[in-house]
Short mmCIF file of C-alpha atoms in Angstrom, two decimals:
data_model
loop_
_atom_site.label_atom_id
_atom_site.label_comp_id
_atom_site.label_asym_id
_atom_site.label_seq_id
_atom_site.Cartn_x
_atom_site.Cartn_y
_atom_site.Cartn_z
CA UNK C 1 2.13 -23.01 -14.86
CA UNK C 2 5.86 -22.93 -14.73
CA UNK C 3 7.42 -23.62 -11.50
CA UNK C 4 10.23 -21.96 -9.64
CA UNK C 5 12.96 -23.05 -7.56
CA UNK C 6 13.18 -20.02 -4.93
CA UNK C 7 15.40 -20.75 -1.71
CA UNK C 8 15.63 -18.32 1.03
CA UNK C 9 18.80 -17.36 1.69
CA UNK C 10 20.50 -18.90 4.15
CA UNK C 11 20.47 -17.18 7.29
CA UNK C 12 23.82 -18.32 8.61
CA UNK C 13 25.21 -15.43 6.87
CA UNK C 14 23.38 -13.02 9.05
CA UNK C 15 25.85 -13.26 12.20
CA UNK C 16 28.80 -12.07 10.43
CA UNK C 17 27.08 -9.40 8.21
CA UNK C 18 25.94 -8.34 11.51
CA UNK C 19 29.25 -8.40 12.77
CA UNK C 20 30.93 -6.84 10.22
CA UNK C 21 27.89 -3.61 9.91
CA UNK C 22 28.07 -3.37 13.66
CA UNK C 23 31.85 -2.97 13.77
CA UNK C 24 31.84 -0.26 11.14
CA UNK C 25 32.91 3.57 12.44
CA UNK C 26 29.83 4.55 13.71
CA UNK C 27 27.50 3.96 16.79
CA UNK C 28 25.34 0.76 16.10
CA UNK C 29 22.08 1.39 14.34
CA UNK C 30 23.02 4.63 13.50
CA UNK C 31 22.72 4.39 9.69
CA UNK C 32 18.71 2.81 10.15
CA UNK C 33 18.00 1.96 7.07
CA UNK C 34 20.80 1.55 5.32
CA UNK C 35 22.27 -0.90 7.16
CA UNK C 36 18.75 -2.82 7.23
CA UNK C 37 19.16 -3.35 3.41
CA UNK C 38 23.04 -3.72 3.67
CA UNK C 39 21.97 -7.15 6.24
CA UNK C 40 19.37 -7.72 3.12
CA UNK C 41 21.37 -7.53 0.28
CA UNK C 42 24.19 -9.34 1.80
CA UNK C 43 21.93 -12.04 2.63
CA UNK C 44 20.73 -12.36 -0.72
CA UNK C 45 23.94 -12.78 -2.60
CA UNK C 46 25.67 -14.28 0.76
CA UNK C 47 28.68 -12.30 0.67
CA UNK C 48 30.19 -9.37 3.08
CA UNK C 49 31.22 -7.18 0.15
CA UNK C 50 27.69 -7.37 -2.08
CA UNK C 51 27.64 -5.63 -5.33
CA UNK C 52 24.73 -4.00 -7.50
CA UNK C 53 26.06 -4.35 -11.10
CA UNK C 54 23.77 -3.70 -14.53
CA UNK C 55 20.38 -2.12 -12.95
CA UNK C 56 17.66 -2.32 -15.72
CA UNK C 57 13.55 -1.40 -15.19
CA UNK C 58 11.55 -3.21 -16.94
CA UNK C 59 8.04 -1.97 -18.25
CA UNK C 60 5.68 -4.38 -18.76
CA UNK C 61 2.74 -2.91 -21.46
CA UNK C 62 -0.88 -3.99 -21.63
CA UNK C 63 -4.64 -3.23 -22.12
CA UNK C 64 -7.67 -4.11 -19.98
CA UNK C 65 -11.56 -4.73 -20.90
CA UNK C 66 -12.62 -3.41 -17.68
CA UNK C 67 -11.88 0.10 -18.74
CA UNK C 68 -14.37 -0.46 -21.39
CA UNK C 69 -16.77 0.22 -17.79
CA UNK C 70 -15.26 3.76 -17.47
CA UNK C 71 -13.19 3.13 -14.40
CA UNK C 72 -10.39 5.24 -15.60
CA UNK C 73 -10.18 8.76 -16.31
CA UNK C 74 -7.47 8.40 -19.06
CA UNK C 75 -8.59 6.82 -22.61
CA UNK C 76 -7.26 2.95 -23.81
CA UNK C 77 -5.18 4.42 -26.45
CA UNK C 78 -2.74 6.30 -23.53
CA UNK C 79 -1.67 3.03 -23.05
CA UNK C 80 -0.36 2.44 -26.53
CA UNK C 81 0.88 6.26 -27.11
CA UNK C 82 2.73 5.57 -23.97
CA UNK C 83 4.26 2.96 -24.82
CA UNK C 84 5.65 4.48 -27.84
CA UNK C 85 6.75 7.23 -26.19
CA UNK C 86 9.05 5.44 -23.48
CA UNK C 87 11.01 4.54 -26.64
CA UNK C 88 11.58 8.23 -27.52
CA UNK C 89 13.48 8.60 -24.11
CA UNK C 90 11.33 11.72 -22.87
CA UNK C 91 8.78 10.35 -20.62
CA UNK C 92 8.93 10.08 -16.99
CA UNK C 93 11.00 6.69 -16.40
CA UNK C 94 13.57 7.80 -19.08
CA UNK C 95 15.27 10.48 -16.78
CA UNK C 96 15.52 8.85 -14.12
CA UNK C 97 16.98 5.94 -15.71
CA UNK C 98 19.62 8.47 -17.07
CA UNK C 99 20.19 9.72 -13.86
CA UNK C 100 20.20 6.13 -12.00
CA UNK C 101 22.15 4.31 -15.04
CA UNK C 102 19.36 1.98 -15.41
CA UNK C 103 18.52 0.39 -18.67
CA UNK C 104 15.25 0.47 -20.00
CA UNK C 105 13.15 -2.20 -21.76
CA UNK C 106 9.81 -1.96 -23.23
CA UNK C 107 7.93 -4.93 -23.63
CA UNK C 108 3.98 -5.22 -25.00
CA UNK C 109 2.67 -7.72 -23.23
CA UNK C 110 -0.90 -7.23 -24.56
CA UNK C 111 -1.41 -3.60 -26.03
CA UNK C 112 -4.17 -2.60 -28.09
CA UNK C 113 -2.81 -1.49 -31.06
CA UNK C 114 0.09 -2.73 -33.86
CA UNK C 115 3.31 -1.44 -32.36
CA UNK C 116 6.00 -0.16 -34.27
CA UNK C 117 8.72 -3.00 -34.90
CA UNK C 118 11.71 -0.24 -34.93
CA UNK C 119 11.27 1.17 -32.13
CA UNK C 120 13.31 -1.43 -29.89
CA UNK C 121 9.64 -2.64 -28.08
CA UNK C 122 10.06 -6.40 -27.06
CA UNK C 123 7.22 -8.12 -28.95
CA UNK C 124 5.29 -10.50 -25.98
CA UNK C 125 2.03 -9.71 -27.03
CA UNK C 126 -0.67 -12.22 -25.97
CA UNK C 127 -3.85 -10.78 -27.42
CA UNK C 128 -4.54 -6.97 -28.00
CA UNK C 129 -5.54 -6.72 -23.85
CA UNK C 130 -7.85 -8.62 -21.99
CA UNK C 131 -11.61 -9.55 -21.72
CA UNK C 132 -13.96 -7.59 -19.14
CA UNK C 133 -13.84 -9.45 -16.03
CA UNK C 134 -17.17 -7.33 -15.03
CA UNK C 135 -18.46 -10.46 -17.49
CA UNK C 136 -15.80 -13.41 -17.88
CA UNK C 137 -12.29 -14.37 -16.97
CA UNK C 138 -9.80 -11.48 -17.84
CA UNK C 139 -7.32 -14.29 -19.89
CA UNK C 140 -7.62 -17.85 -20.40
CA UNK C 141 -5.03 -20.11 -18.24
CA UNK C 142 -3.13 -20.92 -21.38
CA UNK C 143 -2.71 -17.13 -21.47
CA UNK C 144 -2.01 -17.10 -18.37
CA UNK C 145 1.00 -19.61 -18.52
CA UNK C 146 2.56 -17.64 -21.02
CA UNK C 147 2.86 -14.40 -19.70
CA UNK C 148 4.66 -15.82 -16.51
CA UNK C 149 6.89 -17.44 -19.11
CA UNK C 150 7.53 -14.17 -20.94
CA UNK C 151 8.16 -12.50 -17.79
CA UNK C 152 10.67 -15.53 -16.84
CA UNK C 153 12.39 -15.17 -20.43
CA UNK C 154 13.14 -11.34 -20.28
CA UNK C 155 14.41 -11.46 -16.28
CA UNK C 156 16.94 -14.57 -18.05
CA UNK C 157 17.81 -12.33 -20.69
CA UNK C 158 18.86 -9.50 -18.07
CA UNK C 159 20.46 -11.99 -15.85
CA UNK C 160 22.86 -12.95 -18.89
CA UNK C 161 23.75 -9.21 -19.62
CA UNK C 162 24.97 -9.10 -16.64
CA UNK C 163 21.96 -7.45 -13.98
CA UNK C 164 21.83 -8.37 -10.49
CA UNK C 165 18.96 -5.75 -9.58
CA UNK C 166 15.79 -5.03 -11.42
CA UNK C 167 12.67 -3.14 -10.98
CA UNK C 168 9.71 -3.07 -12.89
CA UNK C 169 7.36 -0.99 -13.91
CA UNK C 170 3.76 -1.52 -15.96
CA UNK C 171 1.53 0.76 -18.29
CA UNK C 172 -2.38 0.12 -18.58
CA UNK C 173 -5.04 1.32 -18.15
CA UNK C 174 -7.59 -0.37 -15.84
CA UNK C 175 -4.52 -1.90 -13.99
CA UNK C 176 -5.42 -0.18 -10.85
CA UNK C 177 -9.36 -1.56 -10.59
CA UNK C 178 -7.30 -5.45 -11.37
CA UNK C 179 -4.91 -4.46 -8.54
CA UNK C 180 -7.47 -3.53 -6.25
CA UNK C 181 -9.17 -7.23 -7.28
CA UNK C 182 -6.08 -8.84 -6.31
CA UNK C 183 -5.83 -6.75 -2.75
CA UNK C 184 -8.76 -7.56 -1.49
CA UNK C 185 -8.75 -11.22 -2.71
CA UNK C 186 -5.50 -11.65 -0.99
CA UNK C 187 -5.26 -10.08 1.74
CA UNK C 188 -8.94 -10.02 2.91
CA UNK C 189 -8.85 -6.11 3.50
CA UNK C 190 -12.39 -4.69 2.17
CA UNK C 191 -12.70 -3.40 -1.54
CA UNK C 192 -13.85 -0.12 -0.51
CA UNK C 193 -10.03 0.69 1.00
CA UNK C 194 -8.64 -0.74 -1.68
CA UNK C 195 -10.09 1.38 -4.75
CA UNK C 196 -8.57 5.18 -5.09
CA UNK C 197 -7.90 7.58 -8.43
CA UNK C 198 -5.81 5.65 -10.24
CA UNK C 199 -5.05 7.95 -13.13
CA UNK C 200 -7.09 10.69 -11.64
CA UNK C 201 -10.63 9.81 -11.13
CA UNK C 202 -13.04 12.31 -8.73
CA UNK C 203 -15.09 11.31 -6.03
CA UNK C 204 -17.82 10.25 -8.76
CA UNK C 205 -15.69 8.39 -10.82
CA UNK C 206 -14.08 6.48 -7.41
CA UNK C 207 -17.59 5.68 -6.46
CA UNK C 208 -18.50 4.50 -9.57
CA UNK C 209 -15.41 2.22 -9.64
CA UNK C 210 -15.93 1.06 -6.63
CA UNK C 211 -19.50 -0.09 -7.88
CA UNK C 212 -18.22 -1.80 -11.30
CA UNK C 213 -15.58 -3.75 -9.27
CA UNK C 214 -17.89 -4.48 -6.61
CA UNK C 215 -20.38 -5.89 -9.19
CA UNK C 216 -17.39 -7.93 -10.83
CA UNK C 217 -16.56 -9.14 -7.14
CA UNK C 218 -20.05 -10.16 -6.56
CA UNK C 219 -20.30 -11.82 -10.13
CA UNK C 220 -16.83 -14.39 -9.64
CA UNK C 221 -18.03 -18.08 -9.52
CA UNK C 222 -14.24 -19.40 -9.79
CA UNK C 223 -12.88 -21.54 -6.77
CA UNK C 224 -10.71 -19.15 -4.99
CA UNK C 225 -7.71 -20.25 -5.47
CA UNK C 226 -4.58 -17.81 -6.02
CA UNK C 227 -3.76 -18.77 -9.45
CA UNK C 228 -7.67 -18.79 -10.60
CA UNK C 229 -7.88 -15.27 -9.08
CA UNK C 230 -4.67 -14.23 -10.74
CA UNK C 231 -6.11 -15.18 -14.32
CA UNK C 232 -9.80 -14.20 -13.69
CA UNK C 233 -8.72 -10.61 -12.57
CA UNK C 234 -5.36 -9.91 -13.81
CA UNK C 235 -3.79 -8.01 -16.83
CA UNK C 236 -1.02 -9.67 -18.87
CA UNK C 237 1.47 -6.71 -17.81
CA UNK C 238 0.76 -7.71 -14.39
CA UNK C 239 0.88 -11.35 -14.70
CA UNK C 240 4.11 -11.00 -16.80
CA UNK C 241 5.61 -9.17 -14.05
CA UNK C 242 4.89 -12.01 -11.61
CA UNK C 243 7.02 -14.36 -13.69
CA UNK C 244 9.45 -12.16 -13.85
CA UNK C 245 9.96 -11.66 -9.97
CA UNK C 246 9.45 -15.17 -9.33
CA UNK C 247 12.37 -15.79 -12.15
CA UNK C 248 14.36 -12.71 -10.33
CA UNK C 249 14.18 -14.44 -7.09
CA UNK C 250 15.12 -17.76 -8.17
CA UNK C 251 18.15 -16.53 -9.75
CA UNK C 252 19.19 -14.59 -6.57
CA UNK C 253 18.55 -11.25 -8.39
CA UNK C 254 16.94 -8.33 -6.04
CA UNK C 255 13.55 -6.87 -7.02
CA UNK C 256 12.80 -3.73 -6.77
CA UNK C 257 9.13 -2.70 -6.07
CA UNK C 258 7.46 -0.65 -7.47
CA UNK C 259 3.96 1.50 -6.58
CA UNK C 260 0.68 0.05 -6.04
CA UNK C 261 0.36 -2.22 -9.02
CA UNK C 262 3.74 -3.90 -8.95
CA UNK C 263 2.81 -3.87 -4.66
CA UNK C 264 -0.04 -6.30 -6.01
CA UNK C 265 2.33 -8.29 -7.98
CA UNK C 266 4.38 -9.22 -5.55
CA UNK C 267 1.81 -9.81 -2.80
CA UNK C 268 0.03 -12.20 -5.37
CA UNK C 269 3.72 -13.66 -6.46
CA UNK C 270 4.06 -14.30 -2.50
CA UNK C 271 0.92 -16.36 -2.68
CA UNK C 272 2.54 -18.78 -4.90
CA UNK C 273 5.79 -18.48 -3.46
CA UNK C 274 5.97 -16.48 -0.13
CA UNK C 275 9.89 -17.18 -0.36
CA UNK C 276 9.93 -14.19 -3.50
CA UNK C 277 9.91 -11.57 -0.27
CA UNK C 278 13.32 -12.01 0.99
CA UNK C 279 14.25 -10.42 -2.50
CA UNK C 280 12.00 -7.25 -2.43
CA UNK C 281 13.01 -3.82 -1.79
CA UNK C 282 9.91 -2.23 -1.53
CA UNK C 283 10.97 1.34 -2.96
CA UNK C 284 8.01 3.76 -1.81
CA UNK C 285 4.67 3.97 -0.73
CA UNK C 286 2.72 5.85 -3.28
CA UNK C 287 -0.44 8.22 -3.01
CA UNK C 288 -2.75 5.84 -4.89
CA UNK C 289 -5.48 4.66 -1.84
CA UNK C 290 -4.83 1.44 -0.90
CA UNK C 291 -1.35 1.40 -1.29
CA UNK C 292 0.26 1.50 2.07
CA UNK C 293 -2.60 -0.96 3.37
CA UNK C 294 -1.10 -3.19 1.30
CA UNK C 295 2.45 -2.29 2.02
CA UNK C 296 1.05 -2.81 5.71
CA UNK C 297 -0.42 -6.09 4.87
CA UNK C 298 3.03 -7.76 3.81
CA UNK C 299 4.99 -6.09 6.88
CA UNK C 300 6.87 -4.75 4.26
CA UNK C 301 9.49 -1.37 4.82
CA UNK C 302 9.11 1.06 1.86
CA UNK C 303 12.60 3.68 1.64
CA UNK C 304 10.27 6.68 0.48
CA UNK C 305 7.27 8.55 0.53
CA UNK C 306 7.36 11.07 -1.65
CA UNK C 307 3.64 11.34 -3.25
CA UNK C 308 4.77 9.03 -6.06
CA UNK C 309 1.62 7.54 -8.10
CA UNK C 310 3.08 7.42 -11.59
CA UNK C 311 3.63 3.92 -12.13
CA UNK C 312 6.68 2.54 -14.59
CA UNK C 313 8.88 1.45 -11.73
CA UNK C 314 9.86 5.40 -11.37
CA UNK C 315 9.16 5.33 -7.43
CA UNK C 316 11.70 2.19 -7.22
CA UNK C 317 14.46 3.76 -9.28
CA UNK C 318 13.76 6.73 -6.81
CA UNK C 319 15.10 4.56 -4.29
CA UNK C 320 17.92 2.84 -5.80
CA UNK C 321 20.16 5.64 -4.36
CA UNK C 322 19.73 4.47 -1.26
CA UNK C 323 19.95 0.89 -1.76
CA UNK C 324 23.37 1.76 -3.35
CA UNK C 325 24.18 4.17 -0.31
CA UNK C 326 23.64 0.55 1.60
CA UNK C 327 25.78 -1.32 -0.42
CA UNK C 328 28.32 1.70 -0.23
CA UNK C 329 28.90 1.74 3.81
CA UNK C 330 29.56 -1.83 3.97
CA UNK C 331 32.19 -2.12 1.39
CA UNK C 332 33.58 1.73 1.92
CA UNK C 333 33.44 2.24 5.94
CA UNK C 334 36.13 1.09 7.63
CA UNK C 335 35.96 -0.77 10.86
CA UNK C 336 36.83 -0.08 14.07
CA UNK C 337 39.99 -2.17 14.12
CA UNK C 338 40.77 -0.97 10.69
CA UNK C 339 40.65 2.55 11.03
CA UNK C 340 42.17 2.22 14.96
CA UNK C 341 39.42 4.31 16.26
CA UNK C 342 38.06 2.77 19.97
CA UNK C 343 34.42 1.70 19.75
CA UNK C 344 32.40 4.90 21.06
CA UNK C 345 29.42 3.03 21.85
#
C-alpha cells in the first residue's frame, strides 16, 4: 500500500493562537466553538491569520455485492442514476455547493454500469463494484492499493488548483452494512449498535441486515489486521476516500467529515495513521444508528445535528459556514489593545 508522510502539527503554535483568540473583544470562551476550530485550523496551517481558499467535495461512486443480500431498501442501479445525476447539478450536494462555493467532482470508483464519458465523471473505476463479502473478500489487495492511490491522485489534483479544505462525500449502495463492518471491527462496539436504515430500511429489513452482516462477521477467517479488514469489508468509494484523507492530511489540507460512512473512513484511516485526526472537522452527527457511537468512539466534536443522513458530504458542507465563521473572528476581531477597549473579563 502507499505510504504517507502525516506530521502533527506542531503544537508550539498553540500558545500564541491562544494568545491572540483570548485577547480578541470578547470575554474568553465566549465564541465555544468557533474559537475551538480557529486554535484547529491555525494549528494546521501554523499561522495566526489561517485562510480557507478553493473548497471542493468530492464524491466518491461505487457498487457493493452485499446488496445482492437485500440489505438495502434502494435498488443497485440508484447508485449509477445518481451518479449521473450529480452531473446535472440538481441533486442534493449541488445546492449546497452553490450556496457554499464548493466545487464538485464526481468520480466512479467502481459503479455498475458504463458511465457517460461527457458528463465531466472522473473515470477511477476498478471493477463494476465489489464481490459479496457474505462469501469472499469484497476486493483483492491489488484493488485495494489502487483505490488509495486514486484517492491520493484526485486530493493532488485539488491541492494544485489551489484547495486547502475538502470534504467528501460517497454514493453506494450497501455502503452502510461495509461501514457498520468497519465500526465494529475497529472500535470493538457490538454489531447490533452499529447497523440502522441506511437508505430507509424497517424494523424487518434492519433485522434482517443485522443477520446477513452478522453471518458475514461470523464467516471472516482473515487475520485481523486493519488493512485485511479494510479490503475484506470495504467498498472502493470508501477505500478511495481513505487515500484521499490520508493524502489531505499529509499535504496539510483540512478534511471535512462527512456522515456515517465517511465517519468510518476516517476512523479506519486513523488505524493506519491516527495522526490523519488533527485534520478532521467532523461536520455533523447524522440520524443513521450508529453514527454518534462512532463519533463518540474517536472523542471527536461534530458542529451540527441537524437529522442529516443523506450522504455526499452534504452534512460537512452544512458546516463549512461555521468553520469559515472561525476563520472569520480571528482574522476580523480586533484585539483588546487594538481596538483600546479594557479587558472586561
Amino acid at each position: 500500500m502507499k505510504t504517507f508522510k502525516i506530521e502533527r502539527p506542531n503544537a508550539a503554535m498553540q500558545t500564541p493562537l491562544r494568545f491572540k483568540i483570548d485577547n480578541l473583544t470578547k470575554p474568553k470562551g465566549s465564541l465555544g466553538t468557533l474559537e475551538e476550530l480557529a486554535l484547529q485550523v491555525g494549528l494546521i496551517q501554523q499561522t495566526l491569520s489561517p485562510s480557507l481558499k478553493c473548497p471542493q467535495n468530492i464524491i466518491f461512486c461505487a457498487d457493493h455485492g452485499i446488496e445482492a443480500e437485500g440489505v438495502s431498501v434502494s435498488p443497485r442501479e440508484v447508485t449509477w442514476q445518481q451518479t449521473i445525476h450529480f452531473t446535472q447539478g440538481n441533486g442534493g450536494v449541488n445546492f449546497l455547493c452553490r450556496q457554499h462555493g464548493f466545487q464538485l467532482k464526481v468520480v466512479d470508483a467502481g459503479v455498475d454500469y458504463d458511465l457517460p464519458t461527457d458528463r465531466g465523471i472522473i473515470d477511477k473505476k476498478i471493477r463494476k463494484g465489489t464481490r459479496n463479502f457474505l462469501y469472499e473478500a469484497a476486493m483483492t489487495e491489488d484493488e485495494m492499493n489502487r483505490c488509495v492511490e486514486y484517492g491520493a491522485e484526485i486530493v493532488h489534483q485539488c491541492h494544485n488548483e489551489g484547495s486547502n479544505v475538502l470534504s467528501f462525500g460517497e454514493m453506494g449502495i450497501g455502503n452502510t452494512s461495509a461501514s457498520s463492518l468497519w465500526m465494529t471491527c475497529f472500535t470493538g462496539i457490538p454489531l447490533l449498535q452499529c447497523v440502522g436504515a441506511g437508505s430507509g430500511l424497517n424494523n424487518d429489513g434492519i433485522r434482517h441486515k443485522y443477520g446477513v452482516l452478522k453471518r458475514a462477521l461470523d464467516n471472516y477467517a482473515g487475520d485481523g489486521s486493519t488493512i485485511d479488514i479494510i479490503r475484506y469489508f470495504g467498498g472502493y468509494e470508501m477505500v478511495m476516500a481513505i487515500g484521499a484523507m490520508l493524502q489531505a492530511a499529509e499535504l496539510g489540507i483540512i478534511i471535512l467529515v462527512d456522515g456515517f460512512i465517511m465517519t468510518n473512513c476516517i476512523l479506519a484511516a486513523s488505524k493506519l495513521y491516527p495522526e490523519v485526526l488533527d485534520y478532521a472537522v467532523f461536520g455533523h452527527c447524522g440520524d443513521e444508528s450508529g453514527h454518534r457511537l462512532v463519533l463518540n468512539a474517536l472523542q471527536a466534536k461534530p458542529i451540527l445535528s441537524l437529522g442529516l443522513r443523506l450522504g455526499e458530504g452534504t452534512g460537512a458542507i452544512c458546516a463549512y459556514p461555521i468553520l469559515d465563521s472561525a476563520v472569520r473572528m480571528i482574522n476580523e476581531m480586533d484585539s483588546f489593545v487594538g481596538a483600546s477597549v479594557t479587558k472586561y473579563f
